[in-house]
JSON list of C-alpha atoms in Angstrom, two decimals:
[
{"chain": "A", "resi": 622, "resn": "UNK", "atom": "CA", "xyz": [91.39, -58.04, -5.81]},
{"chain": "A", "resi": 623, "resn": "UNK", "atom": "CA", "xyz": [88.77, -56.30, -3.69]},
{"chain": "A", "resi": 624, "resn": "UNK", "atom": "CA", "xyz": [88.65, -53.48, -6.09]},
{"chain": "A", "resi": 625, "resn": "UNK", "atom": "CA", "xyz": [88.40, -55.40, -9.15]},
{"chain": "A", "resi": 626, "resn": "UNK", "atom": "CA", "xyz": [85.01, -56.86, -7.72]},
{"chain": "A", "resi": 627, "resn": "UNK", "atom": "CA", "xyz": [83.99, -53.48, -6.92]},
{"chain": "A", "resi": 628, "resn": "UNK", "atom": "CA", "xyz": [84.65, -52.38, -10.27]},
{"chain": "A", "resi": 629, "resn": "UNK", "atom": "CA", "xyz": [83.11, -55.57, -11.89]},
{"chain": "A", "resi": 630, "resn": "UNK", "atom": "CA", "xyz": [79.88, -55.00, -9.56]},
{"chain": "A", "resi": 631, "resn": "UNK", "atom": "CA", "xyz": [79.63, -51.46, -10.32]},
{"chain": "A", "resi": 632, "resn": "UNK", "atom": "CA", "xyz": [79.72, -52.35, -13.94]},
{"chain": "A", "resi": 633, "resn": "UNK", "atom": "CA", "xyz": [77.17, -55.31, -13.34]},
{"chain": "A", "resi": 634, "resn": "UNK", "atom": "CA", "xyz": [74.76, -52.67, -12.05]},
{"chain": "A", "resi": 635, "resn": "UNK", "atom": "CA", "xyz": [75.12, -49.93, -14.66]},
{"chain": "A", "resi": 636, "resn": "UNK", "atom": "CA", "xyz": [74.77, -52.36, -17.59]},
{"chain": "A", "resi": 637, "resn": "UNK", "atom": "CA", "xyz": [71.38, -53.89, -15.66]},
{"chain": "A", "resi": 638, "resn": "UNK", "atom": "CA", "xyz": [70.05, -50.23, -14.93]},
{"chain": "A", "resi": 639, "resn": "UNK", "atom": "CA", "xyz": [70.69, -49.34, -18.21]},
{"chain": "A", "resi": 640, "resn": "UNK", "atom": "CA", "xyz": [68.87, -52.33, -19.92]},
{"chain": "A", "resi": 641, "resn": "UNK", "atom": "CA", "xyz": [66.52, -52.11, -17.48]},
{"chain": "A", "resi": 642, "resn": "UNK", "atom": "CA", "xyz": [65.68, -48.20, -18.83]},
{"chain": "A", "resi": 643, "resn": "UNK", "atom": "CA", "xyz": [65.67, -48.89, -21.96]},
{"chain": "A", "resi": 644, "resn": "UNK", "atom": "CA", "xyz": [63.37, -51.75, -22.14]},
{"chain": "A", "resi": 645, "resn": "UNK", "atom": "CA", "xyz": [60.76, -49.77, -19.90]},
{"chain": "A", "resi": 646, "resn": "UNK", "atom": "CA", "xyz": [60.95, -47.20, -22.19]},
{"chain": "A", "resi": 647, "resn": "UNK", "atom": "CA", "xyz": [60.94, -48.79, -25.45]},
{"chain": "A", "resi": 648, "resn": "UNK", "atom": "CA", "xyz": [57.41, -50.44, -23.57]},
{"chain": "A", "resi": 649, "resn": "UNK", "atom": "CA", "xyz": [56.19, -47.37, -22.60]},
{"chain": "A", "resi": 650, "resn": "UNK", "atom": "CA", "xyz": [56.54, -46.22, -26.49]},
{"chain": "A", "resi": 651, "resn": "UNK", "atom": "CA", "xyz": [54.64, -48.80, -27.82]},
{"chain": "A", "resi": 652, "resn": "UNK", "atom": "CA", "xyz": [51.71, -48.73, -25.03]},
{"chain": "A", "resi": 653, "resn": "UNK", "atom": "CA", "xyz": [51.63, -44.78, -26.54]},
{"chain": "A", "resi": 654, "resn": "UNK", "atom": "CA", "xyz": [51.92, -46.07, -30.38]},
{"chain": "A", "resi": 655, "resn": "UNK", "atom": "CA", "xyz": [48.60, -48.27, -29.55]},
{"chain": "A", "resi": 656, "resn": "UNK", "atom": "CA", "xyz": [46.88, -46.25, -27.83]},
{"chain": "A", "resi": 657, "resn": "UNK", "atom": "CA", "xyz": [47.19, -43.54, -30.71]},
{"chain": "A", "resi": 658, "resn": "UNK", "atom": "CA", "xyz": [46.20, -46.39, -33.08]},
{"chain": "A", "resi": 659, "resn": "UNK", "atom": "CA", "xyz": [43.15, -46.88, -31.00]},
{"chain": "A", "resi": 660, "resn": "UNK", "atom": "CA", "xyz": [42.57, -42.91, -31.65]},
{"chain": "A", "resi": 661, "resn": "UNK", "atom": "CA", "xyz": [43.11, -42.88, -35.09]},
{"chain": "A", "resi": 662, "resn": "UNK", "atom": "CA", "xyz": [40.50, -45.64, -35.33]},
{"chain": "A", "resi": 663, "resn": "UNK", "atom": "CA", "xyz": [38.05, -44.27, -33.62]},
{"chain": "A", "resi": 664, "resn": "UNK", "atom": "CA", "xyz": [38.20, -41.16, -35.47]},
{"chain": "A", "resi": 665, "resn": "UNK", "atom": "CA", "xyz": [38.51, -42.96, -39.03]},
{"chain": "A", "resi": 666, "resn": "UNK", "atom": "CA", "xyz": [35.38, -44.73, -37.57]},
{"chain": "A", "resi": 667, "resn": "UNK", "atom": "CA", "xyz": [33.47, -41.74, -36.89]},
{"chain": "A", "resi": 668, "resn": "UNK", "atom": "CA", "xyz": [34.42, -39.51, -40.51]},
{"chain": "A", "resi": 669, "resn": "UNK", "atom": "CA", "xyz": [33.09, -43.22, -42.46]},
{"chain": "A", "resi": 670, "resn": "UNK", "atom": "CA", "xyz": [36.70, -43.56, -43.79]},
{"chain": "A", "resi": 671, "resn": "UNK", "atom": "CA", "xyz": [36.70, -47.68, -41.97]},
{"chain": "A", "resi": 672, "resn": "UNK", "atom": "CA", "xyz": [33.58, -49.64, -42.01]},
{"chain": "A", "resi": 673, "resn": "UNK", "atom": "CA", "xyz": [32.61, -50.17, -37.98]},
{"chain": "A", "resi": 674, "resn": "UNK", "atom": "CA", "xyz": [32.78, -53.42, -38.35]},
{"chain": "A", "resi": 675, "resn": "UNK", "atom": "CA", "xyz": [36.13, -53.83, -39.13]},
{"chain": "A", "resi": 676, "resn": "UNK", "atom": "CA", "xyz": [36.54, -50.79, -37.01]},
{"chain": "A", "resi": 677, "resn": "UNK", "atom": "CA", "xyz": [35.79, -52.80, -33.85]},
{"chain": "A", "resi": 678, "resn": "UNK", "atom": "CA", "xyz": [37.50, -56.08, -34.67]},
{"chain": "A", "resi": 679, "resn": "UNK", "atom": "CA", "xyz": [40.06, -53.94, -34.69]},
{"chain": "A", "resi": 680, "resn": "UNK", "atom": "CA", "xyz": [39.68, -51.97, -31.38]},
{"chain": "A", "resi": 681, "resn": "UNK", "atom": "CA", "xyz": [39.54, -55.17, -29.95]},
{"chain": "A", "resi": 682, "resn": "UNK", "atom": "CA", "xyz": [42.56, -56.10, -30.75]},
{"chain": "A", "resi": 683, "resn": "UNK", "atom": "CA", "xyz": [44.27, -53.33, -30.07]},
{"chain": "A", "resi": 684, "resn": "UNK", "atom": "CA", "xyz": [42.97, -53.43, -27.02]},
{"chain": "A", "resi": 685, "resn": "UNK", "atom": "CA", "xyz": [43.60, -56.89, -26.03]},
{"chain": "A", "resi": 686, "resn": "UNK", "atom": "CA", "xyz": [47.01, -55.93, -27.03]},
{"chain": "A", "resi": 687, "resn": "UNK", "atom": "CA", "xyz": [47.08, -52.76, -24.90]},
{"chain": "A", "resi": 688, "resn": "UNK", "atom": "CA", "xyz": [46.17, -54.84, -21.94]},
{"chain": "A", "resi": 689, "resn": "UNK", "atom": "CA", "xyz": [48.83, -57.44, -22.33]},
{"chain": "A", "resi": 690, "resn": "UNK", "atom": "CA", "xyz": [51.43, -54.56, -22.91]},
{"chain": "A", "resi": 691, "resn": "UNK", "atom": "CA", "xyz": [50.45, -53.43, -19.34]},
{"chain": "A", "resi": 692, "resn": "UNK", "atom": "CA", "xyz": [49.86, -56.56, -17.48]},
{"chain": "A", "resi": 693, "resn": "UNK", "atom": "CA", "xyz": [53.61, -57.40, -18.67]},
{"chain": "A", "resi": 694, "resn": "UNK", "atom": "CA", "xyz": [54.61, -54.40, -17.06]},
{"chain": "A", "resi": 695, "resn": "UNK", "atom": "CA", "xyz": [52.75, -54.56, -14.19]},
{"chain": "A", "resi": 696, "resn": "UNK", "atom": "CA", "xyz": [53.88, -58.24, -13.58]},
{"chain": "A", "resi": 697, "resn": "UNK", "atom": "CA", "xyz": [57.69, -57.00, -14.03]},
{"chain": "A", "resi": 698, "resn": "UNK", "atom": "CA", "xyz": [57.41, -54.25, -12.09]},
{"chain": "A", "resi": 699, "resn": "UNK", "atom": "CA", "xyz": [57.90, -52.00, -14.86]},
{"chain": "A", "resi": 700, "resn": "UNK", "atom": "CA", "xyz": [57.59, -48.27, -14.38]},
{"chain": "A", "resi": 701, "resn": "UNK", "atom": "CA", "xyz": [58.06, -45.50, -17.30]},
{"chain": "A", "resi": 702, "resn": "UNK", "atom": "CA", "xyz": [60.96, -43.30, -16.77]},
{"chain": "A", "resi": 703, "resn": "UNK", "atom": "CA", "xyz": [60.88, -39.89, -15.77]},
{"chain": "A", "resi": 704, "resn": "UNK", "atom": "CA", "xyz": [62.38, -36.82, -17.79]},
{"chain": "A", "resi": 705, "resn": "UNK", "atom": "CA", "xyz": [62.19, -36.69, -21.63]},
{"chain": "A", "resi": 706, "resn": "UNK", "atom": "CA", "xyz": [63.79, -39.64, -22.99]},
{"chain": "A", "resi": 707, "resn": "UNK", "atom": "CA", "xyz": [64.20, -40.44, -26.39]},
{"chain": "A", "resi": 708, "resn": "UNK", "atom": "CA", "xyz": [66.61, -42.97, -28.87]},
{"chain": "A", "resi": 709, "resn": "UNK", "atom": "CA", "xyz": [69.35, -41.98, -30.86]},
{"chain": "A", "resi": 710, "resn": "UNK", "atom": "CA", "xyz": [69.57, -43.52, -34.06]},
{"chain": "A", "resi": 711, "resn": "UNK", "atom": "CA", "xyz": [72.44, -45.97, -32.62]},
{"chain": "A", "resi": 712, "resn": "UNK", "atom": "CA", "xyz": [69.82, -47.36, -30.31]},
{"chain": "A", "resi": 713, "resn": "UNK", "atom": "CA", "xyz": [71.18, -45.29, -27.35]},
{"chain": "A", "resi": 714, "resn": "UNK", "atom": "CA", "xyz": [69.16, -43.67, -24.67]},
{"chain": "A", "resi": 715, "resn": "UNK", "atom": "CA", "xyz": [69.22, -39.18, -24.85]},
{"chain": "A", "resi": 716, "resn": "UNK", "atom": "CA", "xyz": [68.12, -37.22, -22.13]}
]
């Protein structure tokens, strides 16, 4: 009995770490995808291609959404992984 717990625990805390990893770095990814959207904009901005008006509206809210992105992982103590991570097309975590 003793070692079915173990086994059951040990399980427990693989599937948590695992879950846990991904959904840090699925964050992480799209704290990167904004602020490359806030990059593209300001360039677009700059070469006339987007009107600054809209520009800005639009920084804004990319950057409202940026800082929301990072107060939720600041608030669950959310850290980006270390090492070169990236998603198979199955949804599973590569290394």
């Amino acid at each position: 009995m003793k070692k079915i717990m173990i086994a059951v625990g040990t399980l427990g805390v693989m599937s948590f770490t695992t879950n846990q990893l991904m959904n840090t770095y699925q964050l992480a990814e799209a704290i990167d995808n904004i602020q490359d959207m806030k990059e593209w904009m300001i360039e677009d901005q700059k070469q006339g291609v987007i009107d600054s008006v809209y520009a800005q509206y639009y920084l804004q809210s990319l950057n409202e959404t940026e800082w929301r992105l990072i107060e939720f992982a600041e608030s669950n103590r959310l850290i980006r992984p270390t090492g070169d991570y990236g998603v198979d097309i199955n949804g599973n975590i590569t290394n």
